[in-house]
Amino acid sequence: MKDLFGSPGKVSGLVLRIGQCLFAAASIGVMASASGFSGTTAFCYLIASMGLQILWSFGLACLDIHALRLKRDLHNHVLVSLFVVGDWVTAILSLAAACSSAGVVVLFSRDTNFCRVEKQLSCSMYKISVAFAFMSWFLLAISSYVMFWLLASV
Amino acid sequence: MKDLFGSPGKVSGLVLRIGQCLFAAASIGVMASASGFSGTTAFCYLIASMGLQILWSFGLACLDIHALRLKRDLHNHVLVSLFVVGDWVTAILSLAAACSSAGVVVLFSRDTNFCRVEKQLSCSMYKISVAFAFMSWFLLAISSYVMFWLLASV
């Protein structure tokens, strides 16, 4: 069970964490460079949520590197419980942020003609940022399921 | 482990399923009776997603009643796997629908003055509907975690 793909202290787990950080950073970067994002609460929330995800995933990536270098075992019950709670809270917040931003982007680009009328809105940038947020959430969801599975089967 | 709160074939599981159905139905009812909802994709998606949740939760409530009446055991691996997949897919879709609608409601009522200017939009109804959707998702999330825990510990 300890050789499960993506479990903490494994190379696959580290790759997942680095992927989460990179996609979340890309999402923040694209959104922050888009003009007119600050007037929409959902986009500001996306930046905050992706920021939290970077902090969390970066911390766990450092822990994975530490465990890999010193060949430490991270599979004790208390640590895995902590990872599960953190992973699930971050994953739910990220999905909520990505979906609320996606709802607003669809409203801007399909339901109304905001994107055509208001030229200062960078609609294509918003779309790219939301897509990165979904990718980041997807990788985090894989980590979350692996952690929960580990906790339940310890 | 079979006496876990909310597990299939138990009274607690049945209560959770009935709660999910009721809140999802309330969400659809309130949204469908609000004027001007059909112009927003997120609100239409909320209705579709809550409809799917009603179908799924109602089906499982019937199965729970059947198991309770005939004192059948629903804890076999294939059935629990099926419940896990269905529960998680429905829970993610419901959260996505609730969050995208919430993003749009916040945009209408705080970021812009749509709610004050466009009188045909029933903003308070949208808010109530989204609140019901979140409650329904919360109950479904409890069921999903219980099912996943059961599957991992079988």
PDB file of C-alpha atoms in Angstrom:
ATOM      1  CA  MET A   1       0.000   0.000   0.000  1.00  0.00           C
ATOM      2  CA  LYS A   2       2.959   2.307   0.604  1.00  0.00           C
ATOM      3  CA  ASP A   3       3.896   2.069  -3.077  1.00  0.00           C
ATOM      4  CA  LEU A   4       0.596   3.644  -4.108  1.00  0.00           C
ATOM      5  CA  PHE A   5       1.023   6.163  -6.950  1.00  0.00           C
ATOM      6  CA  GLY A   6       1.278   9.691  -5.575  1.00  0.00           C
ATOM      7  CA  SER A   7       1.699   8.791  -1.916  1.00  0.00           C
ATOM      8  CA  PRO A   8       3.819  11.128   0.256  1.00  0.00           C
ATOM      9  CA  GLY A   9       7.586  10.641   0.183  1.00  0.00           C
ATOM     10  CA  LYS A  10       7.509   9.121  -3.338  1.00  0.00           C
ATOM     11  CA  VAL A  11       8.743  10.586  -6.623  1.00  0.00           C
ATOM     12  CA  SER A  12       5.209  10.380  -8.087  1.00  0.00           C
ATOM     13  CA  GLY A  13       3.868  12.349  -5.090  1.00  0.00           C
ATOM     14  CA  LEU A  14       6.543  14.984  -5.598  1.00  0.00           C
ATOM     15  CA  VAL A  15       5.723  15.267  -9.323  1.00  0.00           C
ATOM     16  CA  LEU A  16       2.029  15.779  -8.489  1.00  0.00           C
ATOM     17  CA  ARG A  17       2.869  18.530  -5.954  1.00  0.00           C
ATOM     18  CA  ILE A  18       5.183  20.325  -8.395  1.00  0.00           C
ATOM     19  CA  GLY A  19       2.477  20.121 -11.096  1.00  0.00           C
ATOM     20  CA  GLN A  20      -0.081  21.642  -8.699  1.00  0.00           C
ATOM     21  CA  CYS A  21       2.283  24.507  -7.866  1.00  0.00           C
ATOM     22  CA  LEU A  22       3.108  25.206 -11.513  1.00  0.00           C
ATOM     23  CA  PHE A  23      -0.485  25.236 -12.766  1.00  0.00           C
ATOM     24  CA  ALA A  24      -1.657  27.329  -9.795  1.00  0.00           C
ATOM     25  CA  ALA A  25       1.188  29.824 -10.386  1.00  0.00           C
ATOM     26  CA  ALA A  26       0.329  29.955 -14.104  1.00  0.00           C
ATOM     27  CA  SER A  27      -3.324  30.595 -13.240  1.00  0.00           C
ATOM     28  CA  ILE A  28      -2.407  33.486 -10.909  1.00  0.00           C
ATOM     29  CA  GLY A  29       0.103  34.893 -13.411  1.00  0.00           C
ATOM     30  CA  VAL A  30      -2.355  34.932 -16.317  1.00  0.00           C
ATOM     31  CA  MET A  31      -5.227  36.318 -14.210  1.00  0.00           C
ATOM     32  CA  ALA A  32      -3.098  39.034 -12.613  1.00  0.00           C
ATOM     33  CA  SER A  33      -1.842  40.180 -16.015  1.00  0.00           C
ATOM     34  CA  ALA A  34      -5.385  40.385 -17.441  1.00  0.00           C
ATOM     35  CA  SER A  35      -6.896  43.840 -17.309  1.00  0.00           C
ATOM     36  CA  GLY A  36     -10.137  44.476 -15.413  1.00  0.00           C
ATOM     37  CA  PHE A  37     -10.049  41.329 -13.284  1.00  0.00           C
ATOM     38  CA  SER A  38     -10.129  43.186  -9.955  1.00  0.00           C
ATOM     39  CA  GLY A  39     -13.721  44.345 -10.436  1.00  0.00           C
ATOM     40  CA  THR A  40     -14.992  40.768 -10.204  1.00  0.00           C
ATOM     41  CA  THR A  41     -15.053  39.037  -6.804  1.00  0.00           C
ATOM     42  CA  ALA A  42     -14.838  35.549  -8.355  1.00  0.00           C
ATOM     43  CA  PHE A  43     -11.526  36.356 -10.101  1.00  0.00           C
ATOM     44  CA  CYS A  44     -10.026  37.833  -6.904  1.00  0.00           C
ATOM     45  CA  TYR A  45     -11.135  34.717  -5.033  1.00  0.00           C
ATOM     46  CA  LEU A  46      -9.466  32.563  -7.731  1.00  0.00           C
ATOM     47  CA  ILE A  47      -6.159  34.349  -7.114  1.00  0.00           C
ATOM     48  CA  ALA A  48      -6.491  33.949  -3.323  1.00  0.00           C
ATOM     49  CA  SER A  49      -7.403  30.277  -3.599  1.00  0.00           C
ATOM     50  CA  MET A  50      -4.590  29.488  -6.051  1.00  0.00           C
ATOM     51  CA  GLY A  51      -2.201  31.337  -3.727  1.00  0.00           C
ATOM     52  CA  LEU A  52      -3.257  29.096  -0.847  1.00  0.00           C
ATOM     53  CA  GLN A  53      -2.820  26.041  -3.080  1.00  0.00           C
ATOM     54  CA  ILE A  54       0.739  27.104  -4.020  1.00  0.00           C
ATOM     55  CA  LEU A  55       1.653  27.505  -0.325  1.00  0.00           C
ATOM     56  CA  TRP A  56       0.186  24.111   0.587  1.00  0.00           C
ATOM     57  CA  SER A  57       1.612  22.172  -2.389  1.00  0.00           C
ATOM     58  CA  PHE A  58       5.015  23.847  -2.123  1.00  0.00           C
ATOM     59  CA  GLY A  59       5.209  22.920   1.566  1.00  0.00           C
ATOM     60  CA  LEU A  60       4.391  19.300   0.832  1.00  0.00           C
ATOM     61  CA  ALA A  61       6.799  19.226  -2.128  1.00  0.00           C
ATOM     62  CA  CYS A  62       9.601  20.356   0.244  1.00  0.00           C
ATOM     63  CA  LEU A  63       8.560  17.632   2.695  1.00  0.00           C
ATOM     64  CA  ASP A  64       8.635  15.049  -0.129  1.00  0.00           C
ATOM     65  CA  ILE A  65      12.139  16.169  -1.181  1.00  0.00           C
ATOM     66  CA  HIS A  66      13.281  15.946   2.458  1.00  0.00           C
ATOM     67  CA  ALA A  67      11.797  12.441   2.795  1.00  0.00           C
ATOM     68  CA  LEU A  68      13.318  11.301  -0.519  1.00  0.00           C
ATOM     69  CA  ARG A  69      16.797  12.605   0.365  1.00  0.00           C
ATOM     70  CA  LEU A  70      16.875  11.141   3.865  1.00  0.00           C
ATOM     71  CA  LYS A  71      14.778   8.082   2.899  1.00  0.00           C
ATOM     72  CA  ARG A  72      12.281   8.903   5.649  1.00  0.00           C
ATOM     73  CA  ASP A  73       8.877   7.240   5.859  1.00  0.00           C
ATOM     74  CA  LEU A  74       5.935   9.685   5.927  1.00  0.00           C
ATOM     75  CA  HIS A  75       3.219   7.040   6.371  1.00  0.00           C
ATOM     76  CA  ASN A  76       2.329   7.542  10.009  1.00  0.00           C
ATOM     77  CA  HIS A  77      -1.301   8.074  10.989  1.00  0.00           C
ATOM     78  CA  VAL A  78      -1.011  11.623  12.360  1.00  0.00           C
ATOM     79  CA  LEU A  79       0.898  12.959   9.327  1.00  0.00           C
ATOM     80  CA  VAL A  80      -1.460  11.306   6.820  1.00  0.00           C
ATOM     81  CA  SER A  81      -4.512  12.679   8.720  1.00  0.00           C
ATOM     82  CA  LEU A  82      -3.010  16.158   8.499  1.00  0.00           C
ATOM     83  CA  PHE A  83      -2.342  15.741   4.755  1.00  0.00           C
ATOM     84  CA  VAL A  84      -5.916  14.510   4.197  1.00  0.00           C
ATOM     85  CA  VAL A  85      -7.536  17.492   5.955  1.00  0.00           C
ATOM     86  CA  GLY A  86      -5.264  20.021   4.224  1.00  0.00           C
ATOM     87  CA  ASP A  87      -5.623  18.400   0.809  1.00  0.00           C
ATOM     88  CA  TRP A  88      -9.415  18.213   0.959  1.00  0.00           C
ATOM     89  CA  VAL A  89      -9.897  21.757   2.229  1.00  0.00           C
ATOM     90  CA  THR A  90      -7.553  23.119  -0.463  1.00  0.00           C
ATOM     91  CA  ALA A  91      -9.136  20.942  -3.172  1.00  0.00           C
ATOM     92  CA  ILE A  92     -12.686  22.073  -2.339  1.00  0.00           C
ATOM     93  CA  LEU A  93     -11.629  25.746  -2.205  1.00  0.00           C
ATOM     94  CA  SER A  94      -9.787  25.410  -5.549  1.00  0.00           C
ATOM     95  CA  LEU A  95     -12.730  23.724  -7.262  1.00  0.00           C
ATOM     96  CA  ALA A  96     -15.078  26.371  -5.859  1.00  0.00           C
ATOM     97  CA  ALA A  97     -12.810  29.164  -7.121  1.00  0.00           C
ATOM     98  CA  ALA A  98     -12.346  27.608 -10.569  1.00  0.00           C
ATOM     99  CA  CYS A  99     -16.093  26.971 -10.983  1.00  0.00           C
ATOM    100  CA  SER A 100     -17.231  30.394  -9.808  1.00  0.00           C
ATOM    101  CA  SER A 101     -14.747  32.028 -12.185  1.00  0.00           C
ATOM    102  CA  ALA A 102     -15.873  29.716 -14.983  1.00  0.00           C
ATOM    103  CA  GLY A 103     -19.502  30.717 -14.329  1.00  0.00           C
ATOM    104  CA  VAL A 104     -18.577  34.389 -14.640  1.00  0.00           C
ATOM    105  CA  VAL A 105     -16.459  33.798 -17.777  1.00  0.00           C
ATOM    106  CA  VAL A 106     -19.352  31.968 -19.470  1.00  0.00           C
ATOM    107  CA  LEU A 107     -21.685  34.819 -18.479  1.00  0.00           C
ATOM    108  CA  PHE A 108     -19.300  37.399 -19.955  1.00  0.00           C
ATOM    109  CA  SER A 109     -18.582  35.563 -23.183  1.00  0.00           C
ATOM    110  CA  ARG A 110     -21.800  33.708 -24.009  1.00  0.00           C
ATOM    111  CA  ASP A 111     -24.819  34.934 -22.044  1.00  0.00           C
ATOM    112  CA  THR A 112     -24.098  38.626 -22.456  1.00  0.00           C
ATOM    113  CA  ASN A 113     -21.940  40.479 -24.971  1.00  0.00           C
ATOM    114  CA  PHE A 114     -19.686  42.010 -22.303  1.00  0.00           C
ATOM    115  CA  CYS A 115     -16.556  40.652 -23.984  1.00  0.00           C
ATOM    116  CA  ARG A 116     -17.362  42.345 -27.273  1.00  0.00           C
ATOM    117  CA  VAL A 117     -18.699  45.596 -25.822  1.00  0.00           C
ATOM    118  CA  GLU A 118     -16.254  46.236 -22.967  1.00  0.00           C
ATOM    119  CA  LYS A 119     -12.881  46.138 -24.644  1.00  0.00           C
ATOM    120  CA  GLN A 120     -10.924  46.550 -21.395  1.00  0.00           C
ATOM    121  CA  LEU A 121     -11.933  43.006 -20.292  1.00  0.00           C
ATOM    122  CA  SER A 122      -9.343  40.402 -21.383  1.00  0.00           C
ATOM    123  CA  CYS A 123     -11.794  37.527 -21.782  1.00  0.00           C
ATOM    124  CA  SER A 124      -9.331  35.129 -23.429  1.00  0.00           C
ATOM    125  CA  MET A 125      -6.902  35.620 -20.511  1.00  0.00           C
ATOM    126  CA  TYR A 126      -9.672  34.847 -18.034  1.00  0.00           C
ATOM    127  CA  LYS A 127     -10.430  31.609 -19.900  1.00  0.00           C
ATOM    128  CA  ILE A 128      -6.772  30.507 -19.898  1.00  0.00           C
ATOM    129  CA  SER A 129      -6.456  31.279 -16.189  1.00  0.00           C
ATOM    130  CA  VAL A 130      -9.585  29.235 -15.358  1.00  0.00           C
ATOM    131  CA  ALA A 131      -8.295  26.337 -17.482  1.00  0.00           C
ATOM    132  CA  PHE A 132      -4.999  26.349 -15.518  1.00  0.00           C
ATOM    133  CA  ALA A 133      -6.973  26.444 -12.254  1.00  0.00           C
ATOM    134  CA  PHE A 134      -8.952  23.358 -13.304  1.00  0.00           C
ATOM    135  CA  MET A 135      -5.731  21.501 -14.205  1.00  0.00           C
ATOM    136  CA  SER A 136      -4.226  22.397 -10.845  1.00  0.00           C
ATOM    137  CA  TRP A 137      -7.392  21.235  -9.068  1.00  0.00           C
ATOM    138  CA  PHE A 138      -7.358  17.952 -11.030  1.00  0.00           C
ATOM    139  CA  LEU A 139      -3.818  17.127  -9.849  1.00  0.00           C
ATOM    140  CA  LEU A 140      -4.753  18.104  -6.280  1.00  0.00           C
ATOM    141  CA  ALA A 141      -7.839  15.871  -6.474  1.00  0.00           C
ATOM    142  CA  ILE A 142      -5.608  12.891  -7.372  1.00  0.00           C
ATOM    143  CA  SER A 143      -3.380  13.626  -4.351  1.00  0.00           C
ATOM    144  CA  SER A 144      -6.450  14.002  -2.113  1.00  0.00           C
ATOM    145  CA  TYR A 145      -7.927  10.643  -3.125  1.00  0.00           C
ATOM    146  CA  VAL A 146      -4.579   8.890  -2.628  1.00  0.00           C
ATOM    147  CA  MET A 147      -4.212  10.425   0.856  1.00  0.00           C
ATOM    148  CA  PHE A 148      -7.758   9.504   1.857  1.00  0.00           C
ATOM    149  CA  TRP A 149      -7.243   5.967   0.587  1.00  0.00           C
ATOM    150  CA  LEU A 150      -3.992   5.713   2.595  1.00  0.00           C
ATOM    151  CA  LEU A 151      -5.716   6.995   5.749  1.00  0.00           C
ATOM    152  CA  ALA A 152      -8.640   4.587   5.404  1.00  0.00           C
ATOM    153  CA  SER A 153      -6.425   1.584   4.727  1.00  0.00           C
ATOM    154  CA  VAL A 154      -3.701   2.303   7.339  1.00  0.00           C
TER     155      VAL A 154
ATOM    156  CA  MET B   1     -17.391  -0.676  10.238  1.00  0.00           C
ATOM    157  CA  LYS B   2     -20.837  -1.563   8.883  1.00  0.00           C
ATOM    158  CA  ASP B   3     -22.456   0.593  11.591  1.00  0.00           C
ATOM    159  CA  LEU B   4     -20.741   3.710  10.211  1.00  0.00           C
ATOM    160  CA  PHE B   5     -23.075   6.738  10.214  1.00  0.00           C
ATOM    161  CA  GLY B   6     -24.690   7.161   6.792  1.00  0.00           C
ATOM    162  CA  SER B   7     -23.649   3.820   5.327  1.00  0.00           C
ATOM    163  CA  PRO B   8     -26.022   2.211   2.777  1.00  0.00           C
ATOM    164  CA  GLY B   9     -28.931   0.168   4.122  1.00  0.00           C
ATOM    165  CA  LYS B  10     -28.997   2.144   7.415  1.00  0.00           C
ATOM    166  CA  VAL B  11     -31.601   4.645   8.674  1.00  0.00           C
ATOM    167  CA  SER B  12     -28.924   7.390   8.846  1.00  0.00           C
ATOM    168  CA  GLY B  13     -28.027   6.711   5.196  1.00  0.00           C
ATOM    169  CA  LEU B  14     -31.692   6.950   4.216  1.00  0.00           C
ATOM    170  CA  VAL B  15     -32.104  10.265   6.098  1.00  0.00           C
ATOM    171  CA  LEU B  16     -29.064  11.702   4.260  1.00  0.00           C
ATOM    172  CA  ARG B  17     -30.488  10.638   0.862  1.00  0.00           C
ATOM    173  CA  ILE B  18     -33.918  12.110   1.620  1.00  0.00           C
ATOM    174  CA  GLY B  19     -32.258  15.365   2.768  1.00  0.00           C
ATOM    175  CA  GLN B  20     -30.264  15.523  -0.484  1.00  0.00           C
ATOM    176  CA  CYS B  21     -33.441  15.037  -2.546  1.00  0.00           C
ATOM    177  CA  LEU B  22     -35.420  17.647  -0.611  1.00  0.00           C
ATOM    178  CA  PHE B  23     -32.758  20.372  -0.749  1.00  0.00           C
ATOM    179  CA  ALA B  24     -32.059  19.694  -4.456  1.00  0.00           C
ATOM    180  CA  ALA B  25     -35.804  19.835  -5.222  1.00  0.00           C
ATOM    181  CA  ALA B  26     -36.111  23.086  -3.228  1.00  0.00           C
ATOM    182  CA  SER B  27     -33.163  24.535  -5.170  1.00  0.00           C
ATOM    183  CA  ILE B  28     -34.775  23.644  -8.521  1.00  0.00           C
ATOM    184  CA  GLY B  29     -38.195  24.906  -7.392  1.00  0.00           C
ATOM    185  CA  VAL B  30     -36.912  28.286  -6.236  1.00  0.00           C
ATOM    186  CA  MET B  31     -34.671  28.780  -9.295  1.00  0.00           C
ATOM    187  CA  ALA B  32     -37.389  27.749 -11.764  1.00  0.00           C
ATOM    188  CA  SER B  33     -39.852  30.173 -10.199  1.00  0.00           C
ATOM    189  CA  ALA B  34     -37.376  33.084 -10.371  1.00  0.00           C
ATOM    190  CA  SER B  35     -37.808  35.275 -13.406  1.00  0.00           C
ATOM    191  CA  GLY B  36     -34.979  35.746 -15.877  1.00  0.00           C
ATOM    192  CA  PHE B  37     -32.923  32.731 -14.828  1.00  0.00           C
ATOM    193  CA  SER B  38     -32.935  31.124 -18.285  1.00  0.00           C
ATOM    194  CA  GLY B  39     -30.640  33.770 -19.762  1.00  0.00           C
ATOM    195  CA  THR B  40     -27.741  32.628 -17.574  1.00  0.00           C
ATOM    196  CA  THR B  41     -25.970  29.355 -18.398  1.00  0.00           C
ATOM    197  CA  ALA B  42     -24.823  28.829 -14.785  1.00  0.00           C
ATOM    198  CA  PHE B  43     -28.402  28.858 -13.469  1.00  0.00           C
ATOM    199  CA  CYS B  44     -29.588  26.402 -16.158  1.00  0.00           C
ATOM    200  CA  TYR B  45     -26.635  24.147 -15.299  1.00  0.00           C
ATOM    201  CA  LEU B  46     -27.643  24.371 -11.602  1.00  0.00           C
ATOM    202  CA  ILE B  47     -31.119  23.077 -12.464  1.00  0.00           C
ATOM    203  CA  ALA B  48     -29.684  20.236 -14.602  1.00  0.00           C
ATOM    204  CA  SER B  49     -27.179  19.244 -11.932  1.00  0.00           C
ATOM    205  CA  MET B  50     -29.741  19.327  -9.106  1.00  0.00           C
ATOM    206  CA  GLY B  51     -32.067  17.233 -11.320  1.00  0.00           C
ATOM    207  CA  LEU B  52     -29.333  14.613 -11.703  1.00  0.00           C
ATOM    208  CA  GLN B  53     -28.752  14.688  -7.946  1.00  0.00           C
ATOM    209  CA  ILE B  54     -32.457  14.109  -7.252  1.00  0.00           C
ATOM    210  CA  LEU B  55     -32.480  11.079  -9.594  1.00  0.00           C
ATOM    211  CA  TRP B  56     -29.358   9.587  -7.991  1.00  0.00           C
ATOM    212  CA  SER B  57     -30.332  10.253  -4.358  1.00  0.00           C
ATOM    213  CA  PHE B  58     -33.923   9.106  -4.902  1.00  0.00           C
ATOM    214  CA  GLY B  59     -32.690   5.850  -6.457  1.00  0.00           C
ATOM    215  CA  LEU B  60     -30.379   5.188  -3.510  1.00  0.00           C
ATOM    216  CA  ALA B  61     -33.115   6.149  -1.002  1.00  0.00           C
ATOM    217  CA  CYS B  62     -35.384   3.511  -2.600  1.00  0.00           C
ATOM    218  CA  LEU B  63     -32.546   0.967  -2.350  1.00  0.00           C
ATOM    219  CA  ASP B  64     -32.060   1.878   1.329  1.00  0.00           C
ATOM    220  CA  ILE B  65     -35.786   1.416   2.040  1.00  0.00           C
ATOM    221  CA  HIS B  66     -35.690  -1.949   0.243  1.00  0.00           C
ATOM    222  CA  ALA B  67     -32.631  -3.035   2.265  1.00  0.00           C
ATOM    223  CA  LEU B  68     -34.178  -1.846   5.546  1.00  0.00           C
ATOM    224  CA  ARG B  69     -37.486  -3.637   4.921  1.00  0.00           C
ATOM    225  CA  LEU B  70     -35.937  -6.934   3.841  1.00  0.00           C
ATOM    226  CA  LYS B  71     -32.923  -6.562   6.184  1.00  0.00           C
ATOM    227  CA  ARG B  72     -30.570  -6.987   3.224  1.00  0.00           C
ATOM    228  CA  ASP B  73     -26.853  -6.189   3.467  1.00  0.00           C
ATOM    229  CA  LEU B  74     -25.615  -3.688   0.880  1.00  0.00           C
ATOM    230  CA  HIS B  75     -21.944  -3.845   1.905  1.00  0.00           C
ATOM    231  CA  ASN B  76     -20.505  -5.880  -0.955  1.00  0.00           C
ATOM    232  CA  HIS B  77     -17.505  -4.591  -2.877  1.00  0.00           C
ATOM    233  CA  VAL B  78     -19.160  -4.173  -6.295  1.00  0.00           C
ATOM    234  CA  LEU B  79     -22.172  -2.261  -4.935  1.00  0.00           C
ATOM    235  CA  VAL B  80     -20.039   0.039  -2.756  1.00  0.00           C
ATOM    236  CA  SER B  81     -17.700   0.754  -5.724  1.00  0.00           C
ATOM    237  CA  LEU B  82     -20.736   1.729  -7.794  1.00  0.00           C
ATOM    238  CA  PHE B  83     -22.026   3.996  -5.000  1.00  0.00           C
ATOM    239  CA  VAL B  84     -18.595   5.630  -4.645  1.00  0.00           C
ATOM    240  CA  VAL B  85     -18.298   6.466  -8.355  1.00  0.00           C
ATOM    241  CA  GLY B  86     -21.883   7.753  -8.582  1.00  0.00           C
ATOM    242  CA  ASP B  87     -21.639   9.756  -5.370  1.00  0.00           C
ATOM    243  CA  TRP B  88     -18.363  11.418  -6.293  1.00  0.00           C
ATOM    244  CA  VAL B  89     -19.398  12.309  -9.836  1.00  0.00           C
ATOM    245  CA  THR B  90     -22.700  13.772  -8.579  1.00  0.00           C
ATOM    246  CA  ALA B  91     -20.991  15.607  -5.690  1.00  0.00           C
ATOM    247  CA  ILE B  92     -18.390  17.244  -7.964  1.00  0.00           C
ATOM    248  CA  LEU B  93     -21.058  18.262 -10.501  1.00  0.00           C
ATOM    249  CA  SER B  94     -23.263  19.691  -7.714  1.00  0.00           C
ATOM    250  CA  LEU B  95     -20.429  21.669  -6.152  1.00  0.00           C
ATOM    251  CA  ALA B  96     -19.426  22.975  -9.592  1.00  0.00           C
ATOM    252  CA  ALA B  97     -23.029  24.048 -10.306  1.00  0.00           C
ATOM    253  CA  ALA B  98     -23.509  25.678  -6.894  1.00  0.00           C
ATOM    254  CA  CYS B  99     -20.195  27.550  -7.109  1.00  0.00           C
ATOM    255  CA  SER B 100     -20.644  28.777 -10.678  1.00  0.00           C
ATOM    256  CA  SER B 101     -24.123  30.060  -9.783  1.00  0.00           C
ATOM    257  CA  ALA B 102     -22.765  31.667  -6.610  1.00  0.00           C
ATOM    258  CA  GLY B 103     -20.067  33.416  -8.684  1.00  0.00           C
ATOM    259  CA  VAL B 104     -22.732  34.847 -10.985  1.00  0.00           C
ATOM    260  CA  VAL B 105     -25.011  35.864  -8.066  1.00  0.00           C
ATOM    261  CA  VAL B 106     -22.128  37.736  -6.399  1.00  0.00           C
ATOM    262  CA  LEU B 107     -21.360  39.437  -9.724  1.00  0.00           C
ATOM    263  CA  PHE B 108     -25.006  40.508 -10.122  1.00  0.00           C
ATOM    264  CA  SER B 109     -25.498  41.739  -6.572  1.00  0.00           C
ATOM    265  CA  ARG B 110     -22.107  43.124  -5.496  1.00  0.00           C
ATOM    266  CA  ASP B 111     -19.710  43.681  -8.390  1.00  0.00           C
ATOM    267  CA  THR B 112     -22.260  45.286 -10.687  1.00  0.00           C
ATOM    268  CA  ASN B 113     -25.605  46.924  -9.955  1.00  0.00           C
ATOM    269  CA  PHE B 114     -27.563  44.499 -12.174  1.00  0.00           C
ATOM    270  CA  CYS B 115     -29.915  43.588  -9.324  1.00  0.00           C
ATOM    271  CA  ARG B 116     -30.926  47.199  -8.760  1.00  0.00           C
ATOM    272  CA  VAL B 117     -31.049  48.233 -12.421  1.00  0.00           C
ATOM    273  CA  GLU B 118     -32.669  45.200 -14.071  1.00  0.00           C
ATOM    274  CA  LYS B 119     -35.869  44.743 -12.100  1.00  0.00           C
ATOM    275  CA  GLN B 120     -36.867  41.526 -13.916  1.00  0.00           C
ATOM    276  CA  LEU B 121     -33.981  39.629 -12.222  1.00  0.00           C
ATOM    277  CA  SER B 122     -35.131  37.977  -8.949  1.00  0.00           C
ATOM    278  CA  CYS B 123     -31.757  38.187  -7.181  1.00  0.00           C
ATOM    279  CA  SER B 124     -33.030  37.113  -3.753  1.00  0.00           C
ATOM    280  CA  MET B 125     -34.554  33.962  -5.296  1.00  0.00           C
ATOM    281  CA  TYR B 126     -31.227  33.149  -6.980  1.00  0.00           C
ATOM    282  CA  LYS B 127     -29.476  33.467  -3.600  1.00  0.00           C
ATOM    283  CA  ILE B 128     -31.971  31.158  -1.852  1.00  0.00           C
ATOM    284  CA  SER B 129     -31.666  28.593  -4.645  1.00  0.00           C
ATOM    285  CA  VAL B 130     -27.849  28.611  -4.440  1.00  0.00           C
ATOM    286  CA  ALA B 131     -28.032  28.233  -0.629  1.00  0.00           C
ATOM    287  CA  PHE B 132     -30.263  25.151  -1.026  1.00  0.00           C
ATOM    288  CA  ALA B 133     -27.848  23.747  -3.618  1.00  0.00           C
ATOM    289  CA  PHE B 134     -24.924  24.126  -1.170  1.00  0.00           C
ATOM    290  CA  MET B 135     -26.904  22.369   1.585  1.00  0.00           C
ATOM    291  CA  SER B 136     -27.768  19.530  -0.779  1.00  0.00           C
ATOM    292  CA  TRP B 137     -24.103  19.248  -1.820  1.00  0.00           C
ATOM    293  CA  PHE B 138     -23.000  19.215   1.831  1.00  0.00           C
ATOM    294  CA  LEU B 139     -25.215  16.209   2.624  1.00  0.00           C
ATOM    295  CA  LEU B 140     -24.015  14.465  -0.541  1.00  0.00           C
ATOM    296  CA  ALA B 141     -20.394  15.131   0.454  1.00  0.00           C
ATOM    297  CA  ILE B 142     -20.997  13.353   3.792  1.00  0.00           C
ATOM    298  CA  SER B 143     -22.439  10.337   1.940  1.00  0.00           C
ATOM    299  CA  SER B 144     -19.517  10.361  -0.506  1.00  0.00           C
ATOM    300  CA  TYR B 145     -16.878  10.331   2.246  1.00  0.00           C
ATOM    301  CA  VAL B 146     -18.658   7.525   4.102  1.00  0.00           C
ATOM    302  CA  MET B 147     -18.849   5.441   0.906  1.00  0.00           C
ATOM    303  CA  PHE B 148     -15.189   6.043   0.046  1.00  0.00           C
ATOM    304  CA  TRP B 149     -14.179   5.136   3.604  1.00  0.00           C
ATOM    305  CA  LEU B 150     -16.238   1.941   3.388  1.00  0.00           C
ATOM    306  CA  LEU B 151     -14.644   1.015   0.044  1.00  0.00           C
ATOM    307  CA  ALA B 152     -11.113   1.630   1.310  1.00  0.00           C
ATOM    308  CA  SER B 153     -11.642  -0.318   4.515  1.00  0.00           C
ATOM    309  CA  VAL B 154     -13.580  -3.300   3.061  1.00  0.00           C
TER     310      VAL B 154
END
